[in-house]
Short mmCIF file of C-alpha atoms in Angstrom, two decimals:
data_model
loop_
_atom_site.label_atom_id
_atom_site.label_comp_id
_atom_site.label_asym_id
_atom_site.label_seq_id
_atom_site.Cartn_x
_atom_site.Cartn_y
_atom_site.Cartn_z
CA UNK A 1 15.44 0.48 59.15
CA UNK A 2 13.86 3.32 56.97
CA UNK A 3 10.18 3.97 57.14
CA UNK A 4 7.91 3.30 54.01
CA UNK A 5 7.89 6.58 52.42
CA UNK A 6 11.19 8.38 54.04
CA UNK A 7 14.01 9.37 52.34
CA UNK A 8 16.58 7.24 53.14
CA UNK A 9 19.65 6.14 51.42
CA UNK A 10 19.45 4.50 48.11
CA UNK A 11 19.35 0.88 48.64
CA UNK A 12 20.28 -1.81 46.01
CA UNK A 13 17.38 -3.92 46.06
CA UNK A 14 15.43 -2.96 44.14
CA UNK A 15 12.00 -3.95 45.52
CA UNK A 16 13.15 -2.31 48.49
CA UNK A 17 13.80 1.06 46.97
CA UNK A 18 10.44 0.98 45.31
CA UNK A 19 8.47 -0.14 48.60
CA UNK A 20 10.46 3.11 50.23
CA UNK A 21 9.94 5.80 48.04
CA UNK A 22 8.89 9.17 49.38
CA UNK A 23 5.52 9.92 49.54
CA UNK A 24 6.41 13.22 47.98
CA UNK A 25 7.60 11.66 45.17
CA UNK A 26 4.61 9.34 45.15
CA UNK A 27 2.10 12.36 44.96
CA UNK A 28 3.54 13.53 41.76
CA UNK A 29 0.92 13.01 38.99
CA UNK A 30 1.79 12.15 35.33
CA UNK A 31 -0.62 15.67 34.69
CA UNK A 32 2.27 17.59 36.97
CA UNK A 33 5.08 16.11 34.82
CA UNK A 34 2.97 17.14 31.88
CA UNK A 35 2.89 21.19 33.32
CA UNK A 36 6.30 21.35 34.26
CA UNK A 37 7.69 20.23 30.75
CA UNK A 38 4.89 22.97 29.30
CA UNK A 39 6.54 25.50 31.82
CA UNK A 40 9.70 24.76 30.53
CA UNK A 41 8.74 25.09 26.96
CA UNK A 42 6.59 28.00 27.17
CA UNK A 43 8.44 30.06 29.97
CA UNK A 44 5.54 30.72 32.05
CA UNK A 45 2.67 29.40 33.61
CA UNK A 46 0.37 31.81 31.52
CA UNK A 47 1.58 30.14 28.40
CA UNK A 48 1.31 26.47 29.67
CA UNK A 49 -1.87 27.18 30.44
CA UNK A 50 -2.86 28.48 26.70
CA UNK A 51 -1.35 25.68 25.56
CA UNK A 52 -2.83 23.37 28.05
CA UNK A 53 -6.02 24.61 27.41
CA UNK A 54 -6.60 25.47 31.17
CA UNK A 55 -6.77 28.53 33.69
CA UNK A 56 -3.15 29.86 34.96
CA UNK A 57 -4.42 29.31 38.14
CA UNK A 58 -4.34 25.37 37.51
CA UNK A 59 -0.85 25.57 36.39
CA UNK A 60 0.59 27.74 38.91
CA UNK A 61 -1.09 25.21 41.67
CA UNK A 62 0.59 22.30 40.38
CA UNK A 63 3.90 24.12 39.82
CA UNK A 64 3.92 25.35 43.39
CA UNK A 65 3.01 21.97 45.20
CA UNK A 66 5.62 20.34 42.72
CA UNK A 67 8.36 23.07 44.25
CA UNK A 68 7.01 22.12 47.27
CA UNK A 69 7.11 18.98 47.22
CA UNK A 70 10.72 19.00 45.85
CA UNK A 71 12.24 21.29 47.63
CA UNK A 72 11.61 18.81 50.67
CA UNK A 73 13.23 16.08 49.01
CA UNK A 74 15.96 17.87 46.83
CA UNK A 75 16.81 20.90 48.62
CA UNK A 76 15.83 23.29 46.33
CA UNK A 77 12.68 24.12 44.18
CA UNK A 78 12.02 23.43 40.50
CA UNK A 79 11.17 27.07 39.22
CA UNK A 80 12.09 30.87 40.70
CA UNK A 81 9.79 33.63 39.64
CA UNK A 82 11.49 36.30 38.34
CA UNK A 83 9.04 38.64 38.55
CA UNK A 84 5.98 40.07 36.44
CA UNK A 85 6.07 39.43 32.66
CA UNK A 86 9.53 37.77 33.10
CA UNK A 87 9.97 34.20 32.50
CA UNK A 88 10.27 31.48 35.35
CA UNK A 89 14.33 30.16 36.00
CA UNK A 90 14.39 26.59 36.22
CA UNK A 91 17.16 26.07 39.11
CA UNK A 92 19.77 22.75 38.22
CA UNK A 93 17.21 20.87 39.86
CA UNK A 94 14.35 22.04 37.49
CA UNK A 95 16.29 21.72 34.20
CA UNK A 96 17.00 17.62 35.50
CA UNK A 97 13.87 16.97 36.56
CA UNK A 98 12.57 18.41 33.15
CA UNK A 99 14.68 15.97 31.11
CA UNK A 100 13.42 13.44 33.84
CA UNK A 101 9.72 14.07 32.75
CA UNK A 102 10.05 14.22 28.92
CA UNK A 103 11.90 10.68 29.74
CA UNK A 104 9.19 9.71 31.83
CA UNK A 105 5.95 10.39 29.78
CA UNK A 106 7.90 9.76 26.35
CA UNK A 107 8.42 5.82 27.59
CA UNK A 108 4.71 5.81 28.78
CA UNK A 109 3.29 7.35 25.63
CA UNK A 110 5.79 5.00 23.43
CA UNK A 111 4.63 1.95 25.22
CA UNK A 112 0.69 2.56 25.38
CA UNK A 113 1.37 3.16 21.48
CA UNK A 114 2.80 0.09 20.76
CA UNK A 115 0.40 -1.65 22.58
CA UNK A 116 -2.00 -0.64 21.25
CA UNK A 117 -0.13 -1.05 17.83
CA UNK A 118 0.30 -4.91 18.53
CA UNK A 119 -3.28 -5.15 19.40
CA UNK A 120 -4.86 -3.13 16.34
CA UNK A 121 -6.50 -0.37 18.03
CA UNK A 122 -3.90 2.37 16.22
CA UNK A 123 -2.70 2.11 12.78
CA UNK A 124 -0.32 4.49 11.55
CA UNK A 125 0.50 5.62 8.28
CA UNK A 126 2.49 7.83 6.14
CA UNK A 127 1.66 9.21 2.57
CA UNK A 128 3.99 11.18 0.47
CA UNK A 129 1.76 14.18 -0.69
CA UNK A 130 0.55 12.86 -4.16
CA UNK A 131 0.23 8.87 -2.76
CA UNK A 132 -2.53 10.03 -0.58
CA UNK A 133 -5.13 9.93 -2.95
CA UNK A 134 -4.27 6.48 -3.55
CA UNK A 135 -4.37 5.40 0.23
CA UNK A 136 -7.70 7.50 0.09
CA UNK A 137 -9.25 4.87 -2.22
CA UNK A 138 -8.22 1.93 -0.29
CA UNK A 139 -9.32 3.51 2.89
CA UNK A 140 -12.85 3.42 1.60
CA UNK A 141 -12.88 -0.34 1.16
CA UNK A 142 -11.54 -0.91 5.23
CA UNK A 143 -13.19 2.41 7.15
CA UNK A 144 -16.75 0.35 7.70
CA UNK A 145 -14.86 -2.36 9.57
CA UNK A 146 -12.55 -0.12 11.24
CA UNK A 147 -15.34 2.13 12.71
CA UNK A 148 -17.02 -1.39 14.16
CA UNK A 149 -14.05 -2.85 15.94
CA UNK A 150 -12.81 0.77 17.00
CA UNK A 151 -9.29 1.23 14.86
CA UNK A 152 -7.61 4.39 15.16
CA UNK A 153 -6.57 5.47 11.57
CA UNK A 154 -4.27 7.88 11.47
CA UNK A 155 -2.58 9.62 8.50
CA UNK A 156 0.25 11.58 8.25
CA UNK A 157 2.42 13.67 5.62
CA UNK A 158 5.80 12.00 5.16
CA UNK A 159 8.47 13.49 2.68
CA UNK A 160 9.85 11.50 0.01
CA UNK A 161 13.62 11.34 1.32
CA UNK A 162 12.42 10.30 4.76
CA UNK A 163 9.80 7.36 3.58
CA UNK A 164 11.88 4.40 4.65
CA UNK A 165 13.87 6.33 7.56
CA UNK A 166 9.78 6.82 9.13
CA UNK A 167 9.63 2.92 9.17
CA UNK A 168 13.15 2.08 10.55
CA UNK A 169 12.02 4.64 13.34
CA UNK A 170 8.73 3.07 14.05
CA UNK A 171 6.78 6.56 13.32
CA UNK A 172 4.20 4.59 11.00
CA UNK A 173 3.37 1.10 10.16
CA UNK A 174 2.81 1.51 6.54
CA UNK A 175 3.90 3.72 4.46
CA UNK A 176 2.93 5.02 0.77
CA UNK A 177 5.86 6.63 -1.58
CA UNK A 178 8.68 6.35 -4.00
CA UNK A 179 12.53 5.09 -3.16
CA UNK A 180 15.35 5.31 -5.81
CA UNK A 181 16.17 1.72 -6.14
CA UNK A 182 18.25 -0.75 -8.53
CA UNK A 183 16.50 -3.10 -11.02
CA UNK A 184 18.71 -6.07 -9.95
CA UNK A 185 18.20 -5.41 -6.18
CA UNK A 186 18.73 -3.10 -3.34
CA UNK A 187 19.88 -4.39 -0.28
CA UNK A 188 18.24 -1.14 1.52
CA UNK A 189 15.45 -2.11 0.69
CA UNK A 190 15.91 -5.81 2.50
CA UNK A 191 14.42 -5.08 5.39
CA UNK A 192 11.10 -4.17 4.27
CA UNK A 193 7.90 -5.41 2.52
CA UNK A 194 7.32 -4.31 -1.09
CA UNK A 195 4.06 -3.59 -2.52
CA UNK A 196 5.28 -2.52 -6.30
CA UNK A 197 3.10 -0.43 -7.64
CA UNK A 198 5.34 0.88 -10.80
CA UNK A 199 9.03 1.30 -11.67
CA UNK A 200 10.58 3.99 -14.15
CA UNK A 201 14.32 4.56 -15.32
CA UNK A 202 15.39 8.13 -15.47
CA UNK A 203 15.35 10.25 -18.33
CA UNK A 204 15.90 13.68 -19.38
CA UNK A 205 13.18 16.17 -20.66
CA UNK A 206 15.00 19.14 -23.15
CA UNK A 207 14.52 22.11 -24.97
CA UNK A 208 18.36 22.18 -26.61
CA UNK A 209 18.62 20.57 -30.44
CA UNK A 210 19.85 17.72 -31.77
CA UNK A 211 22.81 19.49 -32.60
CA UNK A 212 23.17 20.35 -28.84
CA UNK A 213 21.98 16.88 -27.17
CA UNK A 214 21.79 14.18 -29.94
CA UNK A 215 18.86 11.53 -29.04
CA UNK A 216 16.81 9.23 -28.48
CA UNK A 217 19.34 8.38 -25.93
CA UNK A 218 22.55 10.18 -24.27
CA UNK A 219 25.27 8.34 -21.34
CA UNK A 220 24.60 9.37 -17.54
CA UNK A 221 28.68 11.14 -18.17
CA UNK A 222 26.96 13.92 -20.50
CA UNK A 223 25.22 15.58 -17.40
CA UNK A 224 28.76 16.60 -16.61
CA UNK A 225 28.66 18.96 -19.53
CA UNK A 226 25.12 19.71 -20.32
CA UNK A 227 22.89 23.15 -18.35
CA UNK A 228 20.77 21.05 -15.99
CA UNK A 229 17.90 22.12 -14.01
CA UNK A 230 17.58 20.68 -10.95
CA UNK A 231 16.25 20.72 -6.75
CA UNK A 232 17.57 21.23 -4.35
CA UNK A 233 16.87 17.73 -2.66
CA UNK A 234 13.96 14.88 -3.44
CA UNK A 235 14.95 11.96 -5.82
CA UNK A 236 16.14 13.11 -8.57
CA UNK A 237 18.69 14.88 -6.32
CA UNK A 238 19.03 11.59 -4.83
CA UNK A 239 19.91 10.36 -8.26
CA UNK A 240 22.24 12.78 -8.96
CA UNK A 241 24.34 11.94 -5.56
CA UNK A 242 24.73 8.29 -6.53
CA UNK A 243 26.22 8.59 -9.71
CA UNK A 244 28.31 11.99 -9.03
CA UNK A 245 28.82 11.63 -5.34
CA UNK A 246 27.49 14.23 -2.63
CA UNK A 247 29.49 17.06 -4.07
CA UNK A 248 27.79 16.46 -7.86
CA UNK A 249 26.79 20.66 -8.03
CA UNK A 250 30.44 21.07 -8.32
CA UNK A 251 31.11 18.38 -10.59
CA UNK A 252 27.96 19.63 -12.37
CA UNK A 253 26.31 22.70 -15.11
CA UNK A 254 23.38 24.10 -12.77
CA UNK A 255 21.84 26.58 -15.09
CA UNK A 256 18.86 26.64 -12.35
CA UNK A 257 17.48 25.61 -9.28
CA UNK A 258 13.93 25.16 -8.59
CA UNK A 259 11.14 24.58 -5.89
CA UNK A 260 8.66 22.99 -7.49
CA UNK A 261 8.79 20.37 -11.29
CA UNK A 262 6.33 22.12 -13.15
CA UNK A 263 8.04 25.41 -12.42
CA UNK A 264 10.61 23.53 -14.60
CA UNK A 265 8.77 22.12 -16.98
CA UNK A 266 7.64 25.85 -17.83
CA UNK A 267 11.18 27.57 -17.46
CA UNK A 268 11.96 24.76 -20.09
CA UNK A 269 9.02 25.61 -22.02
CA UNK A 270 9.59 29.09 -22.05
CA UNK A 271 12.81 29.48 -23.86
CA UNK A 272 14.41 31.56 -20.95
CA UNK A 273 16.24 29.19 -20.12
CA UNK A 274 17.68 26.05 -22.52
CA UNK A 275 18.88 23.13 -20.81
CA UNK A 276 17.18 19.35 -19.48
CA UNK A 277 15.69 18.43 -16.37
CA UNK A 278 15.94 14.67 -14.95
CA UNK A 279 12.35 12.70 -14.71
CA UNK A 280 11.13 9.86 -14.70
CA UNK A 281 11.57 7.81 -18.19
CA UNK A 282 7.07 7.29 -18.05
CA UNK A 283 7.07 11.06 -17.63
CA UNK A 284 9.46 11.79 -20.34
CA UNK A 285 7.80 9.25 -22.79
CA UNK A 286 4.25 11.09 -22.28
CA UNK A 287 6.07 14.77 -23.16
CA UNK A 288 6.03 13.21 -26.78
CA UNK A 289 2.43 13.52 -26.82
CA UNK A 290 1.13 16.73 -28.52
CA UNK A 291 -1.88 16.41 -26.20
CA UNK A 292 0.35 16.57 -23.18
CA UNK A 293 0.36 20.02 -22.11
CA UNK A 294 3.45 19.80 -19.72
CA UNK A 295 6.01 18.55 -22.94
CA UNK A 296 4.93 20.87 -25.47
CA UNK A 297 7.96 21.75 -27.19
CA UNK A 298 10.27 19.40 -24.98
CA UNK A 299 11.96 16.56 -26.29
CA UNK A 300 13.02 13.48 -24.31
CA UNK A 301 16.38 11.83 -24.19
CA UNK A 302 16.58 8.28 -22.39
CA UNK A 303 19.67 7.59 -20.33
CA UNK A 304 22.06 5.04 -20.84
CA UNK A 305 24.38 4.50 -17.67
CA UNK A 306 27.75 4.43 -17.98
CA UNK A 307 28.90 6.66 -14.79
CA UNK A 308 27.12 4.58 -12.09
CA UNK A 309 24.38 2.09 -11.65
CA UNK A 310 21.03 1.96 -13.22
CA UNK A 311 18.49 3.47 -11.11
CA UNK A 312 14.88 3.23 -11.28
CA UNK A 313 12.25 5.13 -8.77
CA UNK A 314 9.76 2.30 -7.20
CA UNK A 315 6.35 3.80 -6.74
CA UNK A 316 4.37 1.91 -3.72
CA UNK A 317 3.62 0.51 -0.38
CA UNK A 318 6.27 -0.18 2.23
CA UNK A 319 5.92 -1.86 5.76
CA UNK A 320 8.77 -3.34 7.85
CA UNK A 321 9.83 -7.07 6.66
CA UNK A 322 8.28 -10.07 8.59
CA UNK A 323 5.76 -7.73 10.61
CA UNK A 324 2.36 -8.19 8.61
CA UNK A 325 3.22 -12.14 9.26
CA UNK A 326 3.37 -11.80 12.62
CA UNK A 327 -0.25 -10.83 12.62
CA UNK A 328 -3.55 -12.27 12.59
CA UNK A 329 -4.77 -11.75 8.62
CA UNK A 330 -7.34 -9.41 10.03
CA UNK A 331 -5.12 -7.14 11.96
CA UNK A 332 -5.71 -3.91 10.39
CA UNK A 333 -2.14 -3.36 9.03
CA UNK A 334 -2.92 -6.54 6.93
CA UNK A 335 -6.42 -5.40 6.23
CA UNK A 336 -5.33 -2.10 4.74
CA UNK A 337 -2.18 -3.81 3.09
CA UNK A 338 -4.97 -6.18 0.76
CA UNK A 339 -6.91 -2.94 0.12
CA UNK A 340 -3.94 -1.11 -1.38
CA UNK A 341 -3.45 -4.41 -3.61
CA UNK A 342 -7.16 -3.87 -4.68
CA UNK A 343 -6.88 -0.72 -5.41
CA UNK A 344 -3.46 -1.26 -7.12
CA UNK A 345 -5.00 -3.89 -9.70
CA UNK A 346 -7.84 -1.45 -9.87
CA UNK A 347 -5.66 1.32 -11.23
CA UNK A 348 -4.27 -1.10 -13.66
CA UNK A 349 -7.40 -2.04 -15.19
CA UNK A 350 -8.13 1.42 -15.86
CA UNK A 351 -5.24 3.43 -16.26
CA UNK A 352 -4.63 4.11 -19.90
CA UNK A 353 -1.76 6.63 -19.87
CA UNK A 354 0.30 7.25 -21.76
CA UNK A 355 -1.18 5.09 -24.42
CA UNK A 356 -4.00 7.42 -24.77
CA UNK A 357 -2.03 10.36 -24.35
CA UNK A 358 -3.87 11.57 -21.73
CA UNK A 359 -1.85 13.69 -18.91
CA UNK A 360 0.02 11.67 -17.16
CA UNK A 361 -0.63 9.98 -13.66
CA UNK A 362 0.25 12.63 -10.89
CA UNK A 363 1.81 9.40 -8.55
CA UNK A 364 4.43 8.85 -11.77
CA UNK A 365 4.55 12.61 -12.04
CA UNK A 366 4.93 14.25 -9.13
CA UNK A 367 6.66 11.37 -6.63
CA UNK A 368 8.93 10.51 -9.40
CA UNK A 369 10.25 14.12 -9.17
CA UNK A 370 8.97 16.91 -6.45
CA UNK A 371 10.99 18.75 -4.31
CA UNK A 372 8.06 19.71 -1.80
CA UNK A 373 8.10 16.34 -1.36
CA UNK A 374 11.71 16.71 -0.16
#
């Protein structure tokens, strides 16, 4: 029989192996794991430690009773020192054990999360950069009660091309942004709960003629011959790769590329350069304003399909389908989810654009069409 705490030979029961482990292995500390993956990622013990937040000496403790310790039950230690200045070589043992850790604390860190996520201590949520004020305002109406019953709110920064992908992957329980979808359904967009908050087709904004580009409307096929301007990614790019495919820039006239929309609504604007840009149809309708700075001198063209399917871009809230309904109504997630209803029907009361041609709403502006947001 082997003693508790020897290292004998694996044994397939599994109670077994667990009531035998080696005490070696039994000493090592979820902080130790924590070192050696720091180690590994900044070379030394020195830079653990800066990152850590601790002396070397701390680090270089743990990293030594860890080679210790491991060294008795592999056979060899976790780290050599090469010698001053020089980063620490992680022997085949090291570099396993590594992988081992990030495993190890990953699963931990993953599980106390969702725990905590089932329970309603943690709520986590993405906004695309120009949604946030919008969360902002609902936030307000929820913070009192979260600050009572202890709720973890945290926000982070999600791109627009990676708002759904966040969800499938569990990174956030809500989410605030704009999708390219189809008016008569989207089976992407099946497993998820909707909060609409607007829709808009796709139009072009233009400095060319009516000679050039007759209007008020044009077919999706002219893009093939007209000088867009366009991004590199976001959703108008997305857009573009639906109804042209994913090689579309060869298929396509890129008089320019840009990095950010109103860079392009002034390259338009400026005469350099004559050619359209794809927005949304809300944005396009306000450049006929005079009082709208952004589409002075620019001309919209609506676009009829007639190379793919319609698209529209879906401004709003997205959580994973069935989720809020597995909850108590006053788990946070469904808490927050009323508030951005509230502060959606708010926003309808007293939005006026473009009616009142006043500039237009930065959500329909800048999620419709940003490639920061990319």
């Amino acid at each position: 029989m082997v003693r508790p705490g020897s290292l004998g030979p694996p044994t397939t029961d599994r109670r077994g192996r667990w009531a035998q482990s080696p005490l070696a292995l039994m000493d090592t500390t979820m902080d130790q794991l924590r070192t050696l993956i720091m180690v590994h990622e900044a070379g030394t013990a020195l830079g653990a430690a800066r990152i850590l937040g601790r002396e070397q000496s701390s680090v270089q403790k743990q990293i030594d009773t860890m080679n210790r310790n491991f060294r008795e039950l592999c056979g060899e230690p976790l780290v050599l020192k090469q010698g001053r200045g020089k980063d620490v070589l992680f022997t085949g043992t090291g570099e396993a054990l590594v992988e081992l850790a990030r495993g190890t604390l990953g699963d931990w860190l993953d599980g106390i999360h969702e725990s905590r996520r089932r329970l309603g201590k943690t709520l986590m949520v993405g906004t695309t950069r120009f949604t946030l004020s919008y969360l902002a305002g609902a936030g307000e109406r929820v913070a009192e009660d979260f600050r009572q019953r202890g709720i973890e709110l945290k926000v982070g920064h999600v791109r627009t091309r990676d708002v759904l992908a966040k969800l499938r992957a569990k990174d956030v329980d809500l989410v605030c942004g704009s999708v390219v979808t189809r008016p008569d359904g989207d089976d992407e967009l099946a497993a998820f709960d909707v909060m609409e908050w607007r829709r808009s087709g796709v139009s072009l904004l233009t400095n060319l003629s009516e000679a050039e580009l007759p209007g008020p409307t044009a077919p999706t096929s002219a893009l093939r011959t007209l000088p867009l301007v366009v991004s590199a990614s976001g959703l108008m790019a997305g857009v573009l790769h639906t109804w042209f495919g994913g090689d579309y820039r060869g298929k396509l006239r890129i008089a320019a590329e840009i990095d950010t929309v109103n860079y392009g609504f002034e390259l338009l604007r400026s005469g350099l350069l004559r050619g359209c840009m794809l927005v949304t149809k809300g944005v396009a309708d306000a450049a006929g304003d005079p009082r709208v700075a952004y589409g002075r001198g620019l001309r919209a063209v609506e676009l009829v399909n007639d190379t793919g399917p319609r698209l529209e871009v879906l401004l709003g809230a997205f959580t994973r389908r069935g989720e809020r309904a597995s909850y108590d109504p006053a788990h946070p997630l469904n808490l927050l989810w009323d508030s951005l209803a509230q502060e959606n029907a708010r926003w309808q009361r007293e939005q006026r654009w473009p009616t009142a041609g006043l500039e237009p709403d930065p959500f329909e502006l800048a999620n419709s069409y940003d490639p920061s947001e990319s």
